[in-house]
PDB file of C-alpha atoms in Angstrom:
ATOM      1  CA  UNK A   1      -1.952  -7.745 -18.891  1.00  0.00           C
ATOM      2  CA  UNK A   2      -0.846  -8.371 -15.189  1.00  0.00           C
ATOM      3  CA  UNK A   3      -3.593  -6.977 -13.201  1.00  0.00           C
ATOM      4  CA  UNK A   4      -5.586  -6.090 -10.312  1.00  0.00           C
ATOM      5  CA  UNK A   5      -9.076  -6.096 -10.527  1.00  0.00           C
ATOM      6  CA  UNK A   6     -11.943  -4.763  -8.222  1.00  0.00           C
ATOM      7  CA  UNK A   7     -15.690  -3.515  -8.450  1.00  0.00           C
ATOM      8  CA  UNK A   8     -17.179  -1.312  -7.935  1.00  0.00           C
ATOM      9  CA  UNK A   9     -14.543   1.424  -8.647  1.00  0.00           C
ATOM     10  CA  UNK A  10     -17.300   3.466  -6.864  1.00  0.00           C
ATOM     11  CA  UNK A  11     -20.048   3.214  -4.350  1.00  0.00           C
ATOM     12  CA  UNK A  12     -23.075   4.883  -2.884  1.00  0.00           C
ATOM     13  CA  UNK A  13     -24.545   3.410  -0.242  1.00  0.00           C
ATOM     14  CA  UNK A  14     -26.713   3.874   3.151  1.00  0.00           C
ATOM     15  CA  UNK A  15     -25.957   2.429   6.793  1.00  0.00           C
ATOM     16  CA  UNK A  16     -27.018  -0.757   7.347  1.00  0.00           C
ATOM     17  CA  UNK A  17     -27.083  -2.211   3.361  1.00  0.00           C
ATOM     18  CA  UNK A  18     -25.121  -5.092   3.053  1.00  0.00           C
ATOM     19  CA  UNK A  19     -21.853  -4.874   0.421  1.00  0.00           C
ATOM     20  CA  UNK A  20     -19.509  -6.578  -1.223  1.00  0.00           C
ATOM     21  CA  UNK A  21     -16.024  -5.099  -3.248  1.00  0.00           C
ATOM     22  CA  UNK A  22     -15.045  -7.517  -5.272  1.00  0.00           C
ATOM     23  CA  UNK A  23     -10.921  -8.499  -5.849  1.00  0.00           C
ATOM     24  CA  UNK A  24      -9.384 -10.013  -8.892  1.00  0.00           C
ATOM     25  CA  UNK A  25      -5.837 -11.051  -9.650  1.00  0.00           C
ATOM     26  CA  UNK A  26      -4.359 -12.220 -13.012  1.00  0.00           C
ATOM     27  CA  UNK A  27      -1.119 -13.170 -11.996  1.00  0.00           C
ATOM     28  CA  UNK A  28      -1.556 -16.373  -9.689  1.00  0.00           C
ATOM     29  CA  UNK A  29      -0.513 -14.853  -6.806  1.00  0.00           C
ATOM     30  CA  UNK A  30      -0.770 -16.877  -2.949  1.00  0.00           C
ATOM     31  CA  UNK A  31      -0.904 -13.507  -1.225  1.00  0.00           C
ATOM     32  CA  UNK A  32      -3.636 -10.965  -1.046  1.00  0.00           C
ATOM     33  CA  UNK A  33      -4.741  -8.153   0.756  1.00  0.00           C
ATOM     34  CA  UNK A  34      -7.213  -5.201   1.377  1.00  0.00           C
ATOM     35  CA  UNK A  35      -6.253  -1.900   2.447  1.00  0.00           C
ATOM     36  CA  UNK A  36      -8.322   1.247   3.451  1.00  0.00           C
ATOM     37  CA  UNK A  37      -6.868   4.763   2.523  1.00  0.00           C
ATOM     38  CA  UNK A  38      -7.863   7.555   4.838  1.00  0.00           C
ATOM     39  CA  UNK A  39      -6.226  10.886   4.420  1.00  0.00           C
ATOM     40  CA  UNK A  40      -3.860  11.739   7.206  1.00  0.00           C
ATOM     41  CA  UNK A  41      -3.386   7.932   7.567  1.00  0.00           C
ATOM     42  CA  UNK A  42      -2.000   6.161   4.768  1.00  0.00           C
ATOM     43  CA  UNK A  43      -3.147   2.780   4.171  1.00  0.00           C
ATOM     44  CA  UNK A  44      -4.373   0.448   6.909  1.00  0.00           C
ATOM     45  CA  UNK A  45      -4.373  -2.978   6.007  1.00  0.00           C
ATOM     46  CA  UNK A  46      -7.743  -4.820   6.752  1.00  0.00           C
ATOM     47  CA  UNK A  47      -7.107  -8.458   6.235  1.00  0.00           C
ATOM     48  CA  UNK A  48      -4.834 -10.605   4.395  1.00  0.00           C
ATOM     49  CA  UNK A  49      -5.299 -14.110   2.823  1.00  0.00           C
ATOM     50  CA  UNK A  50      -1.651 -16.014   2.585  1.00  0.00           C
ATOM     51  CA  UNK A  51      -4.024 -18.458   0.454  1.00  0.00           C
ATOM     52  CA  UNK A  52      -6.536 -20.042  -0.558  1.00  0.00           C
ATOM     53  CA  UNK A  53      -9.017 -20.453   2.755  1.00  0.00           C
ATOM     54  CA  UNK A  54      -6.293 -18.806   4.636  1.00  0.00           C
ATOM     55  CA  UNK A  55      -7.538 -15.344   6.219  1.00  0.00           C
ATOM     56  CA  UNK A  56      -5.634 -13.281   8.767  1.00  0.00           C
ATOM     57  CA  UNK A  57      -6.958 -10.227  10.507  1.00  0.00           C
ATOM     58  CA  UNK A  58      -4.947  -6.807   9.481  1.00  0.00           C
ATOM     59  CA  UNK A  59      -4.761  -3.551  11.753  1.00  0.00           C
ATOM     60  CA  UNK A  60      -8.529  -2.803  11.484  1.00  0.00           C
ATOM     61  CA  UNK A  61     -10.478  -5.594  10.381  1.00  0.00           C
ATOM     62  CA  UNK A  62     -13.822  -4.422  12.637  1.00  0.00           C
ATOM     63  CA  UNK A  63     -16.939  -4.669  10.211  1.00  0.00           C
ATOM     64  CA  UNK A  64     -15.512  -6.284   7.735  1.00  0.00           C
ATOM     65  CA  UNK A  65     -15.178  -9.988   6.628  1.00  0.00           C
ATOM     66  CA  UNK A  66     -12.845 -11.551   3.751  1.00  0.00           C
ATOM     67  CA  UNK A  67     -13.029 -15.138   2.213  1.00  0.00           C
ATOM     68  CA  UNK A  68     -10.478 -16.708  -0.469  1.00  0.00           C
ATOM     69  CA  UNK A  69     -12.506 -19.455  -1.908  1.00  0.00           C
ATOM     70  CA  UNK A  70     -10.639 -19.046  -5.114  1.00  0.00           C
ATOM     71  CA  UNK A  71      -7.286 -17.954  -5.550  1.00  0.00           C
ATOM     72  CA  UNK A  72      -7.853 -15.027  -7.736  1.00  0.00           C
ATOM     73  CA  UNK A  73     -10.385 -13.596  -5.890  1.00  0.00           C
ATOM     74  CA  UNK A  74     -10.489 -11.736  -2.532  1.00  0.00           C
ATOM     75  CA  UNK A  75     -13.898 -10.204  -2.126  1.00  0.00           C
ATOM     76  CA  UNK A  76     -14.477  -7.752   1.071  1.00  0.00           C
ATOM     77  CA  UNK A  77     -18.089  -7.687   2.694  1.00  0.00           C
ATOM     78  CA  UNK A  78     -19.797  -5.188   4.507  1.00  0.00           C
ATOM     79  CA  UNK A  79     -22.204  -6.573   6.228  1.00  0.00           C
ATOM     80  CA  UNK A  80     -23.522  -3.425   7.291  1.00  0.00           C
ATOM     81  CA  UNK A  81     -22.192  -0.808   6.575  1.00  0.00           C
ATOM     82  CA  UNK A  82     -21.175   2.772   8.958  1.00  0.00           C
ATOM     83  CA  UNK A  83     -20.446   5.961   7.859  1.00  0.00           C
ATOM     84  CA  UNK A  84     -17.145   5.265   9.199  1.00  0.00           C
ATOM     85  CA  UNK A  85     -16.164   3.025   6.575  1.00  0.00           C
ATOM     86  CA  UNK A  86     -16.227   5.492   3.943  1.00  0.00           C
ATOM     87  CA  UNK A  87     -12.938   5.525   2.328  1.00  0.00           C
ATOM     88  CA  UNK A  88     -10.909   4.283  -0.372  1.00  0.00           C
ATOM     89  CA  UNK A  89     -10.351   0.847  -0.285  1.00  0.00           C
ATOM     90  CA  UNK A  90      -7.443  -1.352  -2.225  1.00  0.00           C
ATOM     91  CA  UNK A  91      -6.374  -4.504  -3.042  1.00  0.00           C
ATOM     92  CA  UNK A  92      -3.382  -6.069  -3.416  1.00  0.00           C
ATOM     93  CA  UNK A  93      -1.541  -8.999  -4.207  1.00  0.00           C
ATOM     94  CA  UNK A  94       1.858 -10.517  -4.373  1.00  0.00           C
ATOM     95  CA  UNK A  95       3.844 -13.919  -4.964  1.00  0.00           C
ATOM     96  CA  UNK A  96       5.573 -16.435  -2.536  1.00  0.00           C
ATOM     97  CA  UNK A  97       8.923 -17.592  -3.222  1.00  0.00           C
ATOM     98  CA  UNK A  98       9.532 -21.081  -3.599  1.00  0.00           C
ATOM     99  CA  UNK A  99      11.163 -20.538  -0.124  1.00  0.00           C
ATOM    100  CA  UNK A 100       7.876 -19.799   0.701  1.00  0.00           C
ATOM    101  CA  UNK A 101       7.844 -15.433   1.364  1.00  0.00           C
ATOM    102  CA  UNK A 102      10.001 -13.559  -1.085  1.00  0.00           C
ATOM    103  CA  UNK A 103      13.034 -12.943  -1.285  1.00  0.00           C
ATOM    104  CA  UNK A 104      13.176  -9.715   1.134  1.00  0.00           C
ATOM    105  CA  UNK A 105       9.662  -8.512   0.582  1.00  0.00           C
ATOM    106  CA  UNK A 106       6.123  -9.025  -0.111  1.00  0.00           C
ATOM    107  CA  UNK A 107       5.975  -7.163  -2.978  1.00  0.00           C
ATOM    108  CA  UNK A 108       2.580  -5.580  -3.781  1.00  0.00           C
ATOM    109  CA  UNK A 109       0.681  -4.904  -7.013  1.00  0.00           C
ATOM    110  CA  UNK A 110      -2.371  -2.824  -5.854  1.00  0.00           C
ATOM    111  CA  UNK A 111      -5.927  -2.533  -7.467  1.00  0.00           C
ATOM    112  CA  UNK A 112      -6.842   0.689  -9.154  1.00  0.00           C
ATOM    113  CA  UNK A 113      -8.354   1.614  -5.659  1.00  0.00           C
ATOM    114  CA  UNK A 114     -12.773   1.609  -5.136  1.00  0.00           C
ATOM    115  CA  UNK A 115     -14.512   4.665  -3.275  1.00  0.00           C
ATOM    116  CA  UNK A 116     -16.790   3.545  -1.009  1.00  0.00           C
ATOM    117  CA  UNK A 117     -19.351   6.476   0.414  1.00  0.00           C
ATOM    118  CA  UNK A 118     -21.633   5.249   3.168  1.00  0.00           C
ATOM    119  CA  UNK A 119     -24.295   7.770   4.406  1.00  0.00           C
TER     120      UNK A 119
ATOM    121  CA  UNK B   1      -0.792   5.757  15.831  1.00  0.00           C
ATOM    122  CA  UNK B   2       1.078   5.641  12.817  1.00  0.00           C
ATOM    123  CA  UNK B   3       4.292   3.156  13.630  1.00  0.00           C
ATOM    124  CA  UNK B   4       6.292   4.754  10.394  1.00  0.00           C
ATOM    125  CA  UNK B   5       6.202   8.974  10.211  1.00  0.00           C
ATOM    126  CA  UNK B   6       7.341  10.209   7.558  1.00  0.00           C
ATOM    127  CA  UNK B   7       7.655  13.835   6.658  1.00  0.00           C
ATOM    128  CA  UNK B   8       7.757  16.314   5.240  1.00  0.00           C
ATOM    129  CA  UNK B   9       3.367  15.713   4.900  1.00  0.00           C
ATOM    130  CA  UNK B  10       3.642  17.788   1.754  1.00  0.00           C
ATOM    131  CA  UNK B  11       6.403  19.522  -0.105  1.00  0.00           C
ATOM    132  CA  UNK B  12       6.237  21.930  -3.095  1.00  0.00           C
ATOM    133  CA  UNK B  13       9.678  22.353  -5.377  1.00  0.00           C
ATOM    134  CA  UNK B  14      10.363  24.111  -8.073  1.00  0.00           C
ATOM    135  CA  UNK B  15      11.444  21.987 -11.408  1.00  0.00           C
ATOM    136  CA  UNK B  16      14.997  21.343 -11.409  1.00  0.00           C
ATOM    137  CA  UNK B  17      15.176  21.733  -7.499  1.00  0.00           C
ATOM    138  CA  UNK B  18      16.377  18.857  -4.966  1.00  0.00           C
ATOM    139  CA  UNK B  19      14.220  17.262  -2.215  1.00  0.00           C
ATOM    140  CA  UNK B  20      13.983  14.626   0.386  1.00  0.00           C
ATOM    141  CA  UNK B  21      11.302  12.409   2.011  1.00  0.00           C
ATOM    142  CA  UNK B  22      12.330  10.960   5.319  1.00  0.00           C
ATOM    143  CA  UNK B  23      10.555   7.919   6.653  1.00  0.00           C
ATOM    144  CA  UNK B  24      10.993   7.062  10.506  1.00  0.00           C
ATOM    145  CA  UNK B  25      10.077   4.453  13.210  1.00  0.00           C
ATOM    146  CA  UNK B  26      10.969   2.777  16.746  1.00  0.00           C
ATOM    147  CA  UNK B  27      10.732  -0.137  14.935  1.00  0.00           C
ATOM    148  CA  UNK B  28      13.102  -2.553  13.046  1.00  0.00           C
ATOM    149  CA  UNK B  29      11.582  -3.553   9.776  1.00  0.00           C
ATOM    150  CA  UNK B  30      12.901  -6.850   7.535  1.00  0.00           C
ATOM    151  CA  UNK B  31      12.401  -5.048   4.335  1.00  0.00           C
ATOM    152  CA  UNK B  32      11.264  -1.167   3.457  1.00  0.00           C
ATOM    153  CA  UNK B  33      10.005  -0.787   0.196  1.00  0.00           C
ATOM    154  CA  UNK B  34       8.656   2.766  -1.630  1.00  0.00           C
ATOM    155  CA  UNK B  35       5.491   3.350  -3.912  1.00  0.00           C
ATOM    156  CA  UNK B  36       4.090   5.975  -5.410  1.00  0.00           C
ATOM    157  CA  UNK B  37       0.657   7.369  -6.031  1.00  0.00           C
ATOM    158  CA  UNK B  38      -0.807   9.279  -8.404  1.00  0.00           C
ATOM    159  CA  UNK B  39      -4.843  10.466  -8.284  1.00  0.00           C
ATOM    160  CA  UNK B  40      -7.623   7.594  -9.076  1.00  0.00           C
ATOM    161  CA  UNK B  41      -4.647   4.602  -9.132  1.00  0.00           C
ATOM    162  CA  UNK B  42      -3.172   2.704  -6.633  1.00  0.00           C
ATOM    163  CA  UNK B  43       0.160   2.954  -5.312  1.00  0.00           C
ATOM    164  CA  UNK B  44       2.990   1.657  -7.374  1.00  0.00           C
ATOM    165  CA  UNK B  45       6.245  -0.137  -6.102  1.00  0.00           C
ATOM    166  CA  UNK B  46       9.266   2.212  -6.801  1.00  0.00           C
ATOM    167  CA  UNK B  47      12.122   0.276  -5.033  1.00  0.00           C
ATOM    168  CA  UNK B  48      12.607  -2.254  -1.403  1.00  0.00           C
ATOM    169  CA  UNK B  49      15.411  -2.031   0.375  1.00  0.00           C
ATOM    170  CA  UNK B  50      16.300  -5.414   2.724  1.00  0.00           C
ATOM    171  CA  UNK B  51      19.955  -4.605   4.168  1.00  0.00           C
ATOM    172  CA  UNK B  52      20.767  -2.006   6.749  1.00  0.00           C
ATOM    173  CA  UNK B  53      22.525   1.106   5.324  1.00  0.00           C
ATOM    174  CA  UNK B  54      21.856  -0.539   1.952  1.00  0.00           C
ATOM    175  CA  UNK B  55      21.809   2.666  -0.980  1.00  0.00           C
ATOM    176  CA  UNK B  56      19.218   1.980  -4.240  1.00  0.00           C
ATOM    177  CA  UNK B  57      19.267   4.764  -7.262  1.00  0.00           C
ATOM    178  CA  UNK B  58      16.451   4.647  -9.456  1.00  0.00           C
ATOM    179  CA  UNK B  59      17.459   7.256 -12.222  1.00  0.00           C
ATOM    180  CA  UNK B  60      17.177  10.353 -10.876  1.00  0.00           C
ATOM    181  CA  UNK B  61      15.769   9.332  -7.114  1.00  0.00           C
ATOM    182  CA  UNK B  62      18.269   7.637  -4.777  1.00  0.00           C
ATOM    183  CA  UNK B  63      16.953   5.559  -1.474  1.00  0.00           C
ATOM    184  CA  UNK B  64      18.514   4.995   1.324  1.00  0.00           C
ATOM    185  CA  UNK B  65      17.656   2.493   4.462  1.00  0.00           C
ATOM    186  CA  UNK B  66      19.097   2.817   7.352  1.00  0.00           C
ATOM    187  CA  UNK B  67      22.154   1.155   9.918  1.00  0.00           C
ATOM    188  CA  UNK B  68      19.387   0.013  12.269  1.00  0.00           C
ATOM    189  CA  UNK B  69      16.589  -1.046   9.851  1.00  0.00           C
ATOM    190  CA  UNK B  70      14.155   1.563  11.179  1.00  0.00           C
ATOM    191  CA  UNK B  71      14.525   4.744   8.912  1.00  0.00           C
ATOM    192  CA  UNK B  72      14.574   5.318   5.560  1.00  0.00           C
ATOM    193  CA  UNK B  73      15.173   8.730   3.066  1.00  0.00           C
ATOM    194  CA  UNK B  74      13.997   9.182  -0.404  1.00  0.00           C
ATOM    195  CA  UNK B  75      16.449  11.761  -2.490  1.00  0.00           C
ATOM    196  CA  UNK B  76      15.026  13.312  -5.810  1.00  0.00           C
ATOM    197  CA  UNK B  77      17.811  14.982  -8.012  1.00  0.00           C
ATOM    198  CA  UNK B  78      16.312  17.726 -10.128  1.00  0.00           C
ATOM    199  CA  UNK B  79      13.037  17.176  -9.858  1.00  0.00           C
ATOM    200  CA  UNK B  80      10.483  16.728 -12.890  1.00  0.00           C
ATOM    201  CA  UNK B  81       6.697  17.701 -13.378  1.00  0.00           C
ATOM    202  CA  UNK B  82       6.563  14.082 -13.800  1.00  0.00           C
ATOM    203  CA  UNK B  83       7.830  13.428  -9.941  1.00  0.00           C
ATOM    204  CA  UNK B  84       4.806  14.789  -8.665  1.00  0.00           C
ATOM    205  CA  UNK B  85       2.459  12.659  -6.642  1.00  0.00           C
ATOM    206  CA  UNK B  86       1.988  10.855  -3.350  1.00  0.00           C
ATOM    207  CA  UNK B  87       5.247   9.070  -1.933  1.00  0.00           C
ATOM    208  CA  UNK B  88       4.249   6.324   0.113  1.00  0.00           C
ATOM    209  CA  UNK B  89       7.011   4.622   2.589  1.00  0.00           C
ATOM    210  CA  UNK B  90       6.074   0.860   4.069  1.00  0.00           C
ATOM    211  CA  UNK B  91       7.814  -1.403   6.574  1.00  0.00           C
ATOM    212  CA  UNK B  92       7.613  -4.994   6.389  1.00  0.00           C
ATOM    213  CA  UNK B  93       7.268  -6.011  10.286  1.00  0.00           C
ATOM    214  CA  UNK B  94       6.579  -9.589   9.252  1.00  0.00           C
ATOM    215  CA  UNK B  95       5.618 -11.663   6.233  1.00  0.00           C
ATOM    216  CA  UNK B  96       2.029 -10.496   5.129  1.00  0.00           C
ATOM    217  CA  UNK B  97       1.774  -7.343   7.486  1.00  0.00           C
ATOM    218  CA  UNK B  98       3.295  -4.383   6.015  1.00  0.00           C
ATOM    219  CA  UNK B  99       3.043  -0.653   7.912  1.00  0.00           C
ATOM    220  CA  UNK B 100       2.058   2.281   5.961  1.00  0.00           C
ATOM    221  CA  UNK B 101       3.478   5.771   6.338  1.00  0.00           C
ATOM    222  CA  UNK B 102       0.775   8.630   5.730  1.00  0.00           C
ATOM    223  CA  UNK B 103       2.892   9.564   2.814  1.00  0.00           C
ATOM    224  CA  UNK B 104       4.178  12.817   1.629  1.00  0.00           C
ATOM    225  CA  UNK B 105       2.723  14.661  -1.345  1.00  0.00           C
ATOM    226  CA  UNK B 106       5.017  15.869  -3.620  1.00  0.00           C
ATOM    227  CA  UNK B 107       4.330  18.646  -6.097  1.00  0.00           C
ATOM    228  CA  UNK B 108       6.681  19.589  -9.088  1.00  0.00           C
ATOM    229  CA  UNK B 109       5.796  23.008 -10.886  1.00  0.00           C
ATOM    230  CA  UNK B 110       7.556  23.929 -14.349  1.00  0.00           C
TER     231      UNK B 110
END
């Protein structure tokens, strides 16, 4: 099955401890990308990897940090962690074109979304 | 601040009823695509629409983008229990940054 995979689906933590959601796609997809969920917000994307060791800062990438060693994966760190980065977090990915974007749109397929409480 | 607005924030129907979603910016998007979300799952592409004053029908729900690239509508014809759940809008300002509305949450009674 075509899928979207992160861990965990949800977190505990305290300020300060270092953590890492983890991002897996299926589907050999170039583009991924992580998204926080706030309510009264929508989603704000973090960062975005076009591919492999290609990163790109989103709309609110502070304390956070990305790396796409792999295609499939997409793991976001937390080096240390505030209490205003608890939220619910998603990935996503999508395909290029041959063209090289799609045809109109990045498409997204999203993870099934990881709560992240820091305290 | 939130580039697309869309409203209304919430919106309770009864079954059977008609509604709209209405998604609005400043700015001129390439592409506007619509997802919904339901509780504990990610959003979930319903439709994209690319050309200005282009119409999409997806069964019952009809989308609509418009002249100018900056505004979009979502139309629900006799709405289902099934309909309910979080309608997300999202503007592609260029390739790899898309723009979020805060979505409106939709609720469908019998």
């Amino acid at each position: 099955e075509a899928q979207v995979t992160q861990n965990p689906r949800y977190l505990i933590t305290v300020t300060g401890k270092k953590l890492t959601v983890t991002c897996s796609q299926n589907m050999n997809h170039e583009y991924m990308s992580w998204y926080r969920q706030d309510p009264g917000l929508g989603l704000r994307q973090i960062y975005y990897s076009m591919n492999v060791e290609v990163t790109d800062k989103g709309d609110v990438p502070e304390g956070y940090k990305v790396s796409r060693k792999e295609k499939r994966n997409f793991p976001l760190i937390l080096e240390s962690p505030s209490p205003n980065q608890t939220s619910l977090y998603f990935c996503a990915s999508s395909r290029k074109t041959d063209r090289g974007r799609p045809s109109g749109a990045n498409v997204l397929t999203f993870g099934a979304g990881s709560r992240l409480t820091v305290l | 601040t939130q580039l697309l607005e869309q409203s209304p924030q919430f919106l309770s129907i009864q079954e059977g009823e008609n509604l709209t979603v209405y998604c609005n910016s400043s700015s001129v998007f390439s592409s506007l695509q619509w997802y919904r979300q339901e509780p504990g799952e990610g959003p979930v592409l319903l439709v994209t629409v690319v050309t200005g004053g282009e119409v999409k029908k997806l069964k019952r729900l009809t989308f609509q983008f418009g002249d100018a690239r900056k505004d979009s509508s979502l139309h629900i014809t006799a709405a289902q229990p099934g309909d309910t759940g979080l309608y997300l809008c999202a503007g592609e300002r260029s390739w790899g940054k898309l723009q979020f509305g805060a979505g409106t949450q939709v609720v469908v009674t019998p």
